[in-house]
Short mmCIF file of C-alpha atoms in Angstrom, two decimals:
data_model
loop_
_atom_site.label_atom_id
_atom_site.label_comp_id
_atom_site.label_asym_id
_atom_site.label_seq_id
_atom_site.Cartn_x
_atom_site.Cartn_y
_atom_site.Cartn_z
CA MET G 24 4.27 12.17 -19.03
CA ALA G 25 3.55 8.98 -17.31
CA ARG G 26 1.80 9.22 -13.99
CA VAL G 27 3.87 8.05 -10.92
CA ALA G 28 2.84 5.53 -8.17
CA MET G 29 4.87 5.31 -4.90
CA VAL G 30 4.50 1.97 -3.46
CA THR G 31 5.45 0.46 0.03
CA GLY G 32 5.51 -3.10 1.08
CA ALA G 33 6.46 -4.47 -2.28
CA ALA G 34 9.24 -7.04 -1.71
CA HIS G 35 7.04 -9.97 -2.27
CA GLY G 36 3.74 -11.45 -3.01
CA ILE G 37 0.54 -9.31 -3.73
CA GLY G 38 2.44 -6.10 -2.81
CA ALA G 39 4.93 -7.07 -5.51
CA ASP G 40 2.30 -8.03 -8.18
CA ALA G 41 0.37 -4.95 -7.47
CA SER G 42 3.31 -2.82 -8.19
CA VAL G 43 3.84 -4.46 -11.79
CA ARG G 44 0.10 -4.30 -12.35
CA LEU G 45 0.42 -0.51 -12.05
CA ALA G 46 3.30 -0.38 -14.13
CA GLU G 47 1.64 -2.60 -16.90
CA HIS G 48 -1.01 0.09 -17.01
CA GLY G 49 1.27 2.82 -17.71
CA MET G 50 2.68 4.13 -14.45
CA ASP G 51 6.27 4.75 -13.49
CA VAL G 52 6.87 3.14 -10.06
CA ALA G 53 8.95 4.18 -6.96
CA VAL G 54 9.43 1.34 -4.56
CA LEU G 55 10.16 2.34 -1.06
CA GLY G 56 11.69 -0.10 1.67
CA ALA G 57 14.34 -0.93 3.78
CA ASP G 58 16.21 -3.65 2.05
CA GLU G 59 17.09 -3.01 -1.86
CA THR G 60 18.14 -6.60 -2.28
CA ALA G 61 14.76 -7.90 -1.21
CA HIS G 62 13.01 -5.65 -3.68
CA ALA G 63 15.30 -6.61 -6.41
CA ASP G 64 12.82 -8.91 -8.16
CA THR G 65 10.13 -6.42 -7.92
CA VAL G 66 12.15 -3.67 -9.59
CA ARG G 67 13.19 -6.21 -12.21
CA ARG G 68 9.65 -7.02 -13.15
CA ILE G 69 8.56 -3.48 -13.19
CA THR G 70 11.31 -2.54 -15.36
CA GLU G 71 10.57 -5.42 -17.84
CA THR G 72 7.19 -3.81 -18.29
CA GLY G 73 9.10 -0.91 -19.96
CA ARG G 74 8.15 1.61 -17.33
CA ARG G 75 10.75 3.46 -15.20
CA CYS G 76 11.24 2.22 -11.59
CA VAL G 77 13.47 3.57 -8.81
CA PHE G 78 14.14 1.77 -5.56
CA VAL G 79 14.34 4.34 -2.49
CA ALA G 80 15.64 3.15 0.83
CA ALA G 81 13.24 4.37 3.49
CA ASP G 82 11.66 3.40 6.95
CA VAL G 83 7.90 4.34 6.03
CA ALA G 84 6.96 4.92 9.77
CA ASP G 85 9.74 7.61 10.02
CA ALA G 86 8.63 11.07 8.71
CA GLY G 87 12.06 12.41 8.03
CA SER G 88 12.97 9.25 5.98
CA VAL G 89 9.80 9.43 4.03
CA ASP G 90 10.27 13.03 3.17
CA ARG G 91 13.70 12.33 1.99
CA ALA G 92 12.44 9.46 -0.21
CA LEU G 93 9.83 11.55 -1.55
CA ALA G 94 12.24 14.23 -2.54
CA ARG G 95 14.19 11.63 -4.52
CA VAL G 96 11.07 10.27 -6.16
CA HIS G 97 10.21 13.82 -7.33
CA SER G 98 13.88 14.03 -8.65
CA GLU G 99 14.01 10.90 -10.47
CA LEU G 100 10.35 10.30 -11.57
CA GLY G 101 8.25 13.11 -10.52
CA ASP G 102 5.51 13.76 -8.04
CA PRO G 103 3.44 10.61 -7.08
CA ALA G 104 -0.10 10.63 -8.28
CA VAL G 105 -0.66 7.31 -6.57
CA LEU G 106 0.35 6.01 -3.11
CA LEU G 107 -0.08 2.16 -2.64
CA ALA G 108 0.81 1.25 0.89
CA CYS G 109 0.84 -2.41 1.23
CA VAL G 110 0.18 -3.57 4.68
CA GLY G 111 0.95 -7.07 5.72
CA THR G 112 0.39 -8.84 8.85
CA VAL G 113 2.67 -10.95 11.38
CA ASP G 114 1.24 -13.31 13.91
CA ARG G 115 3.05 -12.60 17.25
CA GLY G 116 1.29 -15.20 19.10
CA PRO G 117 -1.76 -15.29 21.81
CA LEU G 118 -2.64 -11.90 23.60
CA GLY G 119 -1.36 -13.14 26.90
CA GLU G 120 2.00 -13.70 25.49
CA LEU G 121 2.24 -10.42 23.44
CA SER G 122 5.16 -7.91 24.65
CA ASP G 123 4.56 -4.19 24.10
CA GLN G 124 7.00 -4.44 21.31
CA ASP G 125 5.06 -7.21 19.52
CA TRP G 126 1.99 -5.04 19.51
CA ALA G 127 3.79 -2.08 18.23
CA GLU G 128 5.17 -4.14 15.37
CA ALA G 129 2.03 -5.77 14.49
CA VAL G 130 -0.43 -2.92 14.84
CA GLY G 131 1.42 0.39 15.47
CA HIS G 132 4.00 0.20 12.94
CA PRO G 133 1.78 -0.61 10.00
CA LEU G 134 -0.91 2.05 10.68
CA ARG G 135 1.91 4.67 11.24
CA GLY G 136 3.33 3.85 7.93
CA VAL G 137 0.24 4.51 6.04
CA PHE G 138 -0.32 7.69 8.10
CA VAL G 139 3.24 8.99 7.43
CA THR G 140 3.29 8.22 3.88
CA SER G 141 -0.12 9.59 3.18
CA ARG G 142 0.68 12.93 4.98
CA ALA G 143 3.76 13.25 2.72
CA VAL G 144 1.94 12.82 -0.67
CA VAL G 145 -0.91 15.23 0.08
CA ASP G 146 0.94 18.47 -0.84
CA PRO G 147 2.25 17.32 -4.31
CA MET G 148 -1.12 15.73 -4.92
CA ILE G 149 -2.88 18.92 -4.15
CA LYS G 150 -0.52 20.90 -6.15
CA ASN G 151 -1.08 18.67 -9.09
CA GLY G 152 -4.98 18.46 -8.90
CA GLY G 153 -5.76 15.33 -7.35
CA GLY G 154 -4.39 11.81 -6.43
CA ARG G 155 -5.15 8.26 -5.24
CA ILE G 156 -4.26 7.05 -1.69
CA LEU G 157 -4.68 3.18 -1.31
CA ALA G 158 -3.99 0.69 1.07
CA LEU G 159 -3.59 -3.01 0.06
CA ALA G 160 -4.19 -4.77 3.32
CA ASP G 161 -4.39 -8.48 4.34
CA VAL G 162 -5.86 -7.62 7.70
CA ALA G 163 -9.02 -9.85 7.56
CA GLY G 164 -10.11 -11.67 10.85
CA GLY G 165 -11.37 -15.10 11.02
CA ASP G 166 -9.61 -18.23 12.51
CA ARG G 167 -5.98 -17.04 12.19
CA PRO G 168 -4.21 -16.53 15.55
CA ALA G 169 -3.48 -13.06 14.56
CA ALA G 170 -7.23 -12.25 13.91
CA ALA G 171 -7.72 -9.79 16.71
CA ARG G 172 -4.61 -7.78 15.70
CA ASN G 173 -5.82 -8.00 12.11
CA SER G 174 -9.11 -6.59 13.05
CA VAL G 175 -7.63 -3.77 14.83
CA VAL G 176 -5.43 -2.95 11.87
CA GLU G 177 -8.41 -3.14 9.23
CA THR G 178 -10.55 -0.85 11.72
CA GLY G 179 -7.82 1.68 11.99
CA LEU G 180 -7.26 1.70 8.18
CA ALA G 181 -10.91 1.91 7.68
CA GLY G 182 -11.13 4.97 9.98
CA PHE G 183 -8.13 6.81 8.70
CA VAL G 184 -9.37 6.60 5.08
CA ARG G 185 -12.85 7.49 5.70
CA THR G 186 -11.53 10.58 7.65
CA ILE G 187 -8.91 11.81 5.18
CA ALA G 188 -11.39 10.96 2.19
CA LYS G 189 -13.82 13.63 3.58
CA GLU G 190 -11.07 16.10 4.00
CA LEU G 191 -9.18 15.43 0.66
CA ARG G 192 -12.26 15.21 -1.64
CA PRO G 193 -12.33 18.90 -2.37
CA PHE G 194 -8.96 18.46 -3.86
CA GLY G 195 -9.63 15.75 -6.12
CA ILE G 196 -7.88 13.08 -3.99
CA THR G 197 -9.47 9.84 -3.01
CA ALA G 198 -8.56 7.29 -0.25
CA ASN G 199 -9.57 3.62 -0.05
CA VAL G 200 -8.57 0.30 1.38
CA VAL G 201 -8.48 -3.07 -0.60
CA ALA G 202 -8.83 -5.74 2.02
CA PRO G 203 -8.85 -9.40 1.37
CA GLU G 204 -11.65 -10.92 3.16
CA PRO G 205 -11.03 -14.40 4.25
CA ALA G 206 -8.49 -15.90 6.46
CA GLY G 207 -5.65 -17.90 4.90
CA THR G 208 -3.93 -15.65 2.58
CA ASP G 209 -1.18 -12.98 3.66
CA LEU G 210 0.49 -10.23 1.75
CA THR G 211 3.93 -11.76 2.41
CA ALA G 212 3.15 -15.04 0.80
CA THR G 213 5.00 -15.71 -2.51
CA ALA G 214 3.70 -14.48 -5.72
CA THR G 215 3.48 -18.17 -7.24
CA ALA G 216 1.28 -19.15 -4.23
CA THR G 217 -1.15 -16.66 -4.70
CA ALA G 218 -1.00 -16.00 -8.60
CA GLY G 219 -3.84 -18.28 -9.42
CA SER G 220 -6.23 -17.41 -6.60
CA ALA G 221 -9.38 -15.45 -7.17
CA TYR G 222 -8.23 -13.37 -4.19
CA ALA G 223 -5.33 -12.29 -5.93
CA ALA G 224 -6.84 -11.39 -9.31
CA GLY G 225 -9.67 -9.58 -7.50
CA ALA G 226 -7.22 -7.63 -5.32
CA LEU G 227 -5.08 -6.57 -8.28
CA ASP G 228 -8.02 -5.62 -10.41
CA ALA G 229 -9.40 -3.67 -7.46
CA VAL G 230 -6.17 -1.64 -6.99
CA ARG G 231 -5.88 -0.95 -10.76
CA PHE G 232 -9.41 0.44 -10.71
CA LEU G 233 -9.05 2.51 -7.62
CA ALA G 234 -5.78 4.10 -9.00
CA GLY G 235 -7.31 4.99 -12.30
CA ALA G 236 -9.38 7.93 -13.40
CA ASP G 237 -12.64 6.02 -13.54
CA ALA G 238 -12.55 5.72 -9.65
CA SER G 239 -12.79 9.52 -9.07
CA ALA G 240 -16.04 9.21 -7.17
CA VAL G 241 -15.01 6.34 -5.03
CA SER G 242 -13.47 7.28 -1.68
CA GLY G 243 -13.46 6.41 1.85
CA GLN G 244 -14.28 2.80 1.04
CA ILE G 245 -13.13 -0.62 2.28
CA VAL G 246 -13.23 -3.00 -0.65
CA HIS G 247 -13.13 -6.57 0.59
CA VAL G 248 -12.12 -9.24 -1.91
CA ALA G 249 -13.00 -12.89 -1.43
CA MET G 250 -10.65 -15.92 -1.97
CA THR G 251 -13.23 -17.68 -3.94
CA ALA G 252 -14.98 -16.66 -7.13
#
C-alpha cells in the first residue's frame, strides 16, 4: 500500500509543486484547504501521476475542522505518513500600520495551522511506527517589507520543530522545516514563475528527501535553500 501524504497550502506555486513531487515518488496525497476550486489544478496534476488524490475542505487553524478532515483522509486513503504544511507569507505593510488582525493573519494563523495539523497526525503516526512532519516555508528575512513578520514565523517554526523533534524521535517521527533563504520568492507565486529557479528545484528536492526513509536520522532542522545555484 502506498504511503499517504497530507498537504496544506497547496493551491498554487511551490506548495502545489511539492504535492506533485510527493505523488511522483509514489505517495497518495490528501490536499487540505478552504477552496476546492483553487486546488483543482493541484488535484488534477497529482491524479495525472497515477496516484490517488482527494481534496478535503478544512480550516487548518481549527482543531475540529482538521480532526474531521483527518477522519476523511483515513477513510479514503489511509493514515498519513507525511504531513507537509506549506506556509506562505503576506505583506500587511509597515509595523506602525499593522492592526491586530493583520498580525494574527500574518503570524498567528500560519503558526497555529502548523501546530494544529501536526498535533492531529501524531497519534496515527505513532500507531503506524513513524512519520514525517514537514513545513515548507517562505519566511526568509531580507529586504522585503514583510521581513520582520517572516522572521517571527521562521523563528516560531524553528522552535516548534526542534521541540517536537525531541519529543517524537522515540516514535520514529521526524520534524523539519524547509525555508527558502533569499528574499524575492514567495510560496504563493505561480508555478511557472518559480519552476526554473534553483530555489524551486532545491526546495522540492529537500522536501522529497526529508519525506523519505533515508531521512530517518534528520530531525529538528531548518534547511535553508538558496535562490541561486
